Amino acid sequence: MKRNYLIILLLILAQTALAEGDVPPTRINGIYYNLDAIKRQAEVTYDWDYSGPVYEKTTYKGTLTIPATVSYKGITYDFTSISMIAFQGNCELRTVNLPNSILHIGSGAFEGCDKFQSLTIPKSVIDIEEGILSTCNAVTSIIVDKANKVYDSRNDCNAIIHTATNELIQGCKNTVIPNTVTRIGDSAFALISSLTSIDIPNSITSIGSHAFRDTGLKELALPNSVIYLGYAVFFSCRNLTSVTLSESLESIPPSTFEQCDITTITIPASVESISNWIFHANENHISIYIQSTTPPYLDNNSFNQDFWGWRFATIHVPVGYREVYHSSESWEGFTIIDDIVLPESETGISTLNSNHSTLNRNIFSLSGKRLSAPRKGINIINGKKINF
């Protein structure tokens, strides 16, 4: 009975596809296409005959040039689209030349193409989905045709930017974010492990979900312009050890640093709540410097506290506020040290010469971290701002 039902369902789906004018994926001159006989349009699709490991395909190698039109059984089709994961895992593919007939590039189109080096977006493209270069660690060049009216790669930034919204939607390890960009989009750098550092300009106000997940970032300092982080922005950044958050951030969303190995993080006074799974599966002992005199709300599973969170995190709070944190239900189980000296004002900065003795002094950075010796710039020494 179940088998008969399945056959009937497949027949219905087949009839629906035929009714819409679709033809099963077809290989033409070595490229797989979905063909729409009614619209006379062709979409490049994945190698549907391939049955091996996902990231070991060799269907496409070296440089691939897609023609503007293809012919099949006497019908000419305009090439207009690359489907989702069309080239996924083609480990020998280095670049794809796209014609000016293309309109759309689907999500993960080039995902896992290990040797993919460059991508040029023609002027005709009007729609690009997220994560088209995920896991493309060798990409060093991204160029958008200057005649494109929807996207750009201003200032030779090696990124794709949505012009109308100033949102960076796709970057690579060589991206330099222009200071005219206001948002980093969902999955913009996701799974690019070759990205080890990046400067985020103070024009950025928002960073989308998964934007930097599984990258090779080692340190992170968010500018104070950032007011919003999406879900799991830095998920599984295993090399990320030191983090300073924006002083405009009001909340830390779920899984922001899950599966990272952070050792030090500074949480500014602006943060009022910390969501679930923030530091879940972090294998290092974490020193957390919280600059707020009011304990931020902490979800029950932020550290996976019931199992290990209290033992693997030391909380540093402003001087005199240890008991305030201990009396908070969210923080009562942690080791809490009140050693952060908060700046009293931005004026009255003294100067300390490099040969000035600093013995028997309490020395802190402006973020409240204890220092063994003053660093170049402004330090807090015995509760006063000193320029060293």
Coordinates of C-alpha atoms in Angstrom, one line a residue:
M1 CA 0.0 0.0 0.0
K2 CA 2.8 2.4 0.9
R3 CA 4.6 1.6 -2.3
N4 CA 1.5 2.3 -4.4
Y5 CA 1.1 5.7 -2.6
L6 CA 4.7 6.6 -3.3
I7 CA 4.4 5.7 -7.0
I8 CA 1.2 7.9 -7.3
L9 CA 3.1 10.8 -5.6
L10 CA 6.0 10.5 -7.9
L11 CA 3.7 10.5 -11.0
I12 CA 1.9 13.7 -9.7
L13 CA 5.3 15.4 -9.2
A14 CA 6.4 14.4 -12.7
Q15 CA 3.2 15.7 -14.2
T16 CA 3.6 19.0 -12.3
A17 CA 7.1 19.4 -13.6
L18 CA 6.1 18.7 -17.2
A19 CA 3.1 21.0 -16.9
E20 CA 5.5 23.8 -16.0
G21 CA 7.6 23.1 -19.1
D22 CA 10.6 21.7 -17.2
V23 CA 12.9 19.1 -18.7
P24 CA 15.0 16.8 -16.4
P25 CA 18.6 18.0 -15.8
T26 CA 20.5 17.8 -19.0
R27 CA 24.3 17.7 -19.7
I28 CA 25.2 19.9 -22.6
N29 CA 28.9 20.2 -23.6
G30 CA 30.0 19.0 -20.1
I31 CA 27.7 21.4 -18.1
Y32 CA 24.5 20.3 -16.3
Y33 CA 21.4 22.4 -16.9
N34 CA 17.8 22.7 -15.8
L35 CA 15.9 23.7 -18.9
D36 CA 12.7 25.6 -18.9
A37 CA 11.1 25.0 -22.3
I38 CA 8.4 27.6 -21.8
K39 CA 10.6 30.5 -20.8
R40 CA 13.5 29.2 -22.9
Q41 CA 15.8 29.7 -20.0
A42 CA 18.7 27.5 -18.7
E43 CA 19.9 27.2 -15.2
V44 CA 23.3 25.6 -14.4
T45 CA 22.7 22.9 -11.8
Y46 CA 24.8 20.3 -9.8
D47 CA 26.2 17.1 -11.2
W48 CA 23.1 14.9 -10.5
D49 CA 24.9 11.8 -11.7
Y50 CA 27.7 12.1 -9.1
S51 CA 27.5 9.6 -6.2
G52 CA 30.9 10.1 -4.5
P53 CA 32.0 12.2 -1.5
V54 CA 30.5 15.7 -1.6
Y55 CA 33.8 17.6 -1.6
E56 CA 35.7 15.4 -4.0
K57 CA 34.0 16.2 -7.3
T58 CA 36.0 16.7 -10.4
T59 CA 33.1 17.3 -12.8
Y60 CA 34.5 20.8 -13.5
K61 CA 38.2 21.6 -13.5
G62 CA 40.4 24.6 -14.1
T63 CA 38.6 27.5 -15.8
L64 CA 35.0 27.0 -16.9
T65 CA 33.2 29.3 -19.4
I66 CA 29.5 29.2 -19.4
P67 CA 27.9 30.3 -22.7
A68 CA 25.1 32.9 -22.9
T69 CA 22.9 30.5 -24.8
V70 CA 22.7 26.7 -25.2
S71 CA 20.7 24.5 -27.6
Y72 CA 18.9 21.3 -26.9
K73 CA 16.7 19.4 -29.3
G74 CA 16.3 22.4 -31.6
I75 CA 15.4 24.9 -28.9
T76 CA 17.8 27.7 -27.8
Y77 CA 17.9 28.6 -24.2
D78 CA 19.2 31.8 -22.5
F79 CA 21.5 31.1 -19.6
T80 CA 20.1 33.1 -16.7
S81 CA 20.8 31.3 -13.4
I82 CA 23.2 29.2 -11.3
S83 CA 21.2 27.0 -8.9
M84 CA 21.9 26.4 -5.2
I85 CA 25.1 24.4 -4.6
A86 CA 25.5 24.0 -8.4
F87 CA 29.3 23.7 -8.2
Q88 CA 29.5 22.4 -4.6
G89 CA 32.7 20.4 -3.8
N90 CA 34.3 20.6 -7.2
C91 CA 37.8 20.5 -5.8
E92 CA 39.7 21.2 -9.1
L93 CA 37.6 24.2 -10.2
R94 CA 39.6 27.5 -10.2
T95 CA 37.3 30.1 -11.8
V96 CA 34.0 30.4 -13.8
N97 CA 33.5 32.9 -16.5
L98 CA 29.9 34.1 -16.5
P99 CA 28.2 35.8 -19.5
N100 CA 26.1 39.0 -19.3
S101 CA 22.9 37.0 -19.6
I102 CA 23.1 35.7 -16.0
L103 CA 20.6 37.2 -13.5
H104 CA 20.7 35.0 -10.4
I105 CA 23.3 33.1 -8.3
G106 CA 21.9 30.6 -5.7
S107 CA 23.0 29.9 -2.2
G108 CA 26.3 28.0 -1.8
A109 CA 26.8 28.0 -5.5
F110 CA 30.6 27.5 -5.3
E111 CA 30.7 26.1 -1.7
G112 CA 33.6 23.8 -1.0
C113 CA 35.5 24.6 -4.2
D114 CA 38.9 24.3 -2.6
K115 CA 41.0 25.7 -5.4
F116 CA 38.5 28.4 -6.6
Q117 CA 40.5 31.6 -6.9
S118 CA 38.5 34.4 -8.3
L119 CA 34.9 35.5 -9.2
T120 CA 33.7 38.3 -11.4
I121 CA 30.1 39.3 -11.2
P122 CA 28.7 40.5 -14.6
K123 CA 26.7 43.7 -15.0
S124 CA 23.5 41.6 -15.6
V125 CA 23.3 40.0 -12.2
I126 CA 20.4 41.3 -10.0
D127 CA 20.1 38.6 -7.3
I128 CA 22.8 36.8 -5.2
E129 CA 21.8 34.6 -2.4
E130 CA 23.9 34.1 0.8
G131 CA 27.1 32.1 1.2
I132 CA 28.0 31.6 -2.5
L133 CA 31.7 31.2 -1.6
S134 CA 31.4 29.3 1.7
T135 CA 34.5 27.2 2.3
C136 CA 36.3 28.8 -0.7
N137 CA 39.6 29.4 1.2
A138 CA 41.7 30.1 -1.9
V139 CA 39.6 33.0 -3.2
T140 CA 41.6 36.2 -3.3
S141 CA 39.7 38.3 -5.9
I142 CA 36.1 39.3 -6.1
I143 CA 35.1 41.8 -8.7
V144 CA 31.7 43.3 -9.6
D145 CA 31.4 44.8 -13.1
K146 CA 31.2 48.6 -12.6
A147 CA 28.1 48.7 -14.8
N148 CA 26.2 46.5 -12.4
K149 CA 23.3 48.5 -11.0
V150 CA 22.5 46.3 -8.0
Y151 CA 25.9 45.2 -6.6
D152 CA 29.4 46.7 -6.4
S153 CA 32.9 46.0 -5.2
R154 CA 33.8 49.6 -4.4
N155 CA 37.4 50.6 -3.6
D156 CA 38.6 47.3 -5.0
C157 CA 37.5 45.7 -1.7
N158 CA 37.4 42.1 -2.9
A159 CA 33.8 41.7 -1.8
I160 CA 30.2 41.9 -3.1
I161 CA 28.2 44.9 -1.7
H162 CA 24.5 45.5 -2.2
T163 CA 24.7 49.1 -3.4
A164 CA 21.3 50.4 -2.3
T165 CA 21.7 49.1 1.3
N166 CA 25.5 49.2 1.7
E167 CA 25.4 45.6 2.9
L168 CA 28.5 43.4 2.3
I169 CA 27.0 40.1 1.3
Q170 CA 30.1 38.1 0.4
G171 CA 33.7 38.5 1.2
C172 CA 37.0 36.5 1.1
K173 CA 40.3 36.3 2.9
N174 CA 41.5 39.4 1.1
T175 CA 38.5 41.6 1.8
V176 CA 39.1 45.1 3.0
I177 CA 35.7 46.4 4.3
P178 CA 35.1 50.0 3.0
N179 CA 34.0 52.5 5.6
T180 CA 30.8 53.1 3.6
V181 CA 29.5 49.7 4.4
T182 CA 26.9 49.7 7.3
R183 CA 26.1 46.0 7.6
I184 CA 27.9 42.7 7.2
G185 CA 25.3 40.2 5.8
D186 CA 24.3 36.7 6.9
S187 CA 27.1 34.2 6.2
A188 CA 29.2 36.8 4.4
F189 CA 32.5 35.2 5.5
A190 CA 31.1 31.8 6.7
L191 CA 33.4 28.8 6.6
I192 CA 36.4 30.7 5.2
S193 CA 39.0 29.3 7.5
S194 CA 41.8 31.2 5.7
L195 CA 40.4 34.5 7.1
T196 CA 42.6 35.1 10.1
S197 CA 42.1 38.8 10.7
I198 CA 39.9 41.6 9.5
D199 CA 39.4 45.3 10.4
I200 CA 35.7 46.2 11.0
P201 CA 35.3 49.9 10.3
N202 CA 33.2 52.1 12.6
S203 CA 30.6 52.5 9.9
I204 CA 29.3 49.0 10.7
T205 CA 26.1 48.9 12.8
S206 CA 24.9 45.4 12.2
I207 CA 26.5 41.9 11.7
G208 CA 24.2 39.2 10.4
S209 CA 23.8 35.6 11.5
H210 CA 26.7 33.2 10.9
A211 CA 28.6 36.1 9.3
F212 CA 32.0 34.8 10.6
R213 CA 31.2 31.2 11.6
D214 CA 34.1 28.7 11.2
T215 CA 36.6 31.3 10.2
G216 CA 40.2 31.5 11.3
L217 CA 39.9 34.8 13.3
K218 CA 42.3 35.0 16.2
E219 CA 41.4 38.3 17.9
L220 CA 38.3 40.5 17.6
A221 CA 37.5 44.1 18.5
L222 CA 34.1 45.3 17.5
P223 CA 33.8 49.0 17.0
N224 CA 31.4 50.9 19.2
S225 CA 29.2 51.5 16.2
V226 CA 27.9 47.9 16.2
I227 CA 24.5 47.8 17.9
Y228 CA 23.3 44.4 16.6
L229 CA 24.7 40.9 16.2
G230 CA 22.8 38.0 14.6
Y231 CA 22.6 34.4 15.6
A232 CA 25.9 32.4 15.9
V233 CA 28.0 35.2 14.4
F234 CA 31.3 33.7 15.5
F235 CA 30.2 30.0 15.9
S236 CA 33.1 27.5 15.9
C237 CA 35.9 30.1 15.4
R238 CA 38.4 27.7 17.1
N239 CA 41.3 30.1 16.9
L240 CA 39.5 33.0 18.4
T241 CA 40.9 33.7 21.9
S242 CA 40.5 37.4 22.7
V243 CA 37.3 39.4 22.2
T244 CA 36.3 43.0 23.0
L245 CA 32.6 43.8 22.3
S246 CA 31.0 47.1 21.2
E247 CA 30.0 49.6 23.9
S248 CA 26.7 50.1 22.0
L249 CA 25.7 46.4 22.2
E250 CA 22.7 45.7 24.4
S251 CA 22.5 42.0 24.2
I252 CA 24.6 39.0 23.1
P253 CA 22.4 36.6 21.0
P254 CA 22.4 32.8 21.2
S255 CA 25.5 30.8 20.2
T256 CA 27.6 33.9 19.5
F257 CA 30.8 32.2 20.6
E258 CA 29.7 28.6 20.8
Q259 CA 32.5 26.1 20.1
C260 CA 35.1 28.9 20.3
D261 CA 38.2 28.6 22.5
I262 CA 38.1 32.1 24.0
T263 CA 40.3 32.8 26.9
T264 CA 39.5 36.6 27.4
I265 CA 36.4 38.6 26.7
T266 CA 35.4 42.1 27.7
I267 CA 31.7 42.8 28.0
P268 CA 30.9 46.5 28.1
A269 CA 28.4 48.1 30.5
S270 CA 25.9 48.5 27.7
V271 CA 25.1 44.7 27.6
E272 CA 22.0 44.0 29.5
S273 CA 21.4 40.3 28.6
I274 CA 23.4 37.3 27.6
S275 CA 21.5 34.5 25.7
N276 CA 21.8 30.7 25.6
W277 CA 24.9 28.8 24.4
I278 CA 27.2 31.8 24.3
F279 CA 30.2 29.9 25.4
H280 CA 29.0 26.3 25.0
A281 CA 31.7 23.8 24.3
N282 CA 34.5 26.3 25.0
E283 CA 37.4 24.1 26.1
N284 CA 39.5 26.9 27.7
H285 CA 39.2 28.7 31.0
I286 CA 37.6 32.0 30.3
S287 CA 38.3 35.3 32.0
I288 CA 35.2 37.5 31.5
Y289 CA 35.6 41.2 32.2
I290 CA 32.1 42.7 32.8
Q291 CA 32.2 46.5 33.0
S292 CA 28.6 47.0 34.3
T293 CA 27.8 47.7 37.9
T294 CA 24.5 46.0 37.3
P295 CA 24.7 42.3 36.6
P296 CA 23.4 41.5 33.1
Y297 CA 20.7 38.9 32.8
L298 CA 22.2 35.5 32.1
D299 CA 20.2 32.7 30.5
N300 CA 20.5 29.3 32.2
N301 CA 22.4 27.7 29.4
S302 CA 24.7 30.5 28.4
F303 CA 27.8 28.6 29.7
N304 CA 26.0 25.2 30.0
Q305 CA 26.4 26.0 33.7
D306 CA 24.8 22.9 35.1
F307 CA 27.7 20.8 33.7
W308 CA 30.9 22.9 33.7
G309 CA 30.3 26.6 33.2
W310 CA 30.9 27.8 36.8
R311 CA 34.3 25.9 37.0
F312 CA 35.7 27.1 33.7
A313 CA 35.0 30.9 33.9
T314 CA 36.3 33.6 36.2
I315 CA 34.2 36.7 36.3
H316 CA 35.9 40.1 36.8
V317 CA 33.6 43.0 37.8
P318 CA 34.0 46.6 38.9
V319 CA 35.7 47.2 42.2
G320 CA 33.2 47.0 45.1
Y321 CA 30.6 45.1 43.2
R322 CA 31.6 41.5 44.0
E323 CA 28.7 41.0 46.4
V324 CA 26.2 42.6 44.0
Y325 CA 27.1 39.9 41.5
H326 CA 27.2 37.1 44.0
S327 CA 23.7 38.0 45.2
S328 CA 22.4 37.7 41.7
E329 CA 20.9 34.3 40.9
S330 CA 22.5 34.3 37.5
W331 CA 26.0 34.8 38.7
E332 CA 26.1 33.3 42.2
G333 CA 27.9 30.1 41.2
F334 CA 30.9 31.7 39.5
T335 CA 34.3 32.7 40.9
I336 CA 34.0 36.5 41.0
I337 CA 36.8 39.0 41.4
D338 CA 36.2 42.7 41.7
D339 CA 39.3 44.2 40.1
I340 CA 38.0 46.4 37.3
V341 CA 38.7 50.1 37.9
L342 CA 36.2 52.2 36.0
P343 CA 37.3 55.5 34.5
E344 CA 35.9 58.4 36.4
S345 CA 36.0 60.9 33.5
E346 CA 37.8 61.5 30.2
T347 CA 39.7 64.5 31.6
G348 CA 42.6 64.9 34.1
I349 CA 45.0 62.5 32.3
S350 CA 48.5 62.6 33.8
T351 CA 51.7 61.6 32.0
L352 CA 54.1 58.9 33.1
N353 CA 57.6 58.7 31.6
S354 CA 58.9 55.3 30.5
N355 CA 61.6 55.3 33.3
H356 CA 59.1 56.0 36.0
S357 CA 58.9 53.3 38.6
T358 CA 55.6 51.3 38.6
L359 CA 56.4 49.0 41.6
N360 CA 53.6 48.5 44.1
R361 CA 51.0 50.0 41.7
N362 CA 47.7 48.6 40.6
I363 CA 47.8 48.8 36.8
F364 CA 44.8 48.3 34.5
S365 CA 43.9 48.9 30.8
L366 CA 41.0 51.2 30.0
S367 CA 38.9 48.0 29.5
G368 CA 39.7 47.0 33.1
K369 CA 42.2 44.3 32.5
R370 CA 45.0 44.0 35.1
L371 CA 48.5 44.6 33.6
S372 CA 51.9 43.7 34.9
A373 CA 53.3 46.9 33.5
P374 CA 52.0 50.0 31.7
R375 CA 51.4 49.8 28.0
K376 CA 51.9 52.7 25.5
G377 CA 48.9 55.0 25.7
I378 CA 46.4 55.5 28.5
N379 CA 46.5 53.2 31.6
I380 CA 44.7 53.3 34.9
I381 CA 47.3 53.3 37.7
N382 CA 46.1 53.4 41.3
G383 CA 42.7 54.5 40.1
K384 CA 44.0 57.4 38.0
K385 CA 44.3 57.8 34.2
I386 CA 47.9 58.0 33.3
N387 CA 49.3 58.5 29.7
F388 CA 52.5 56.3 29.4

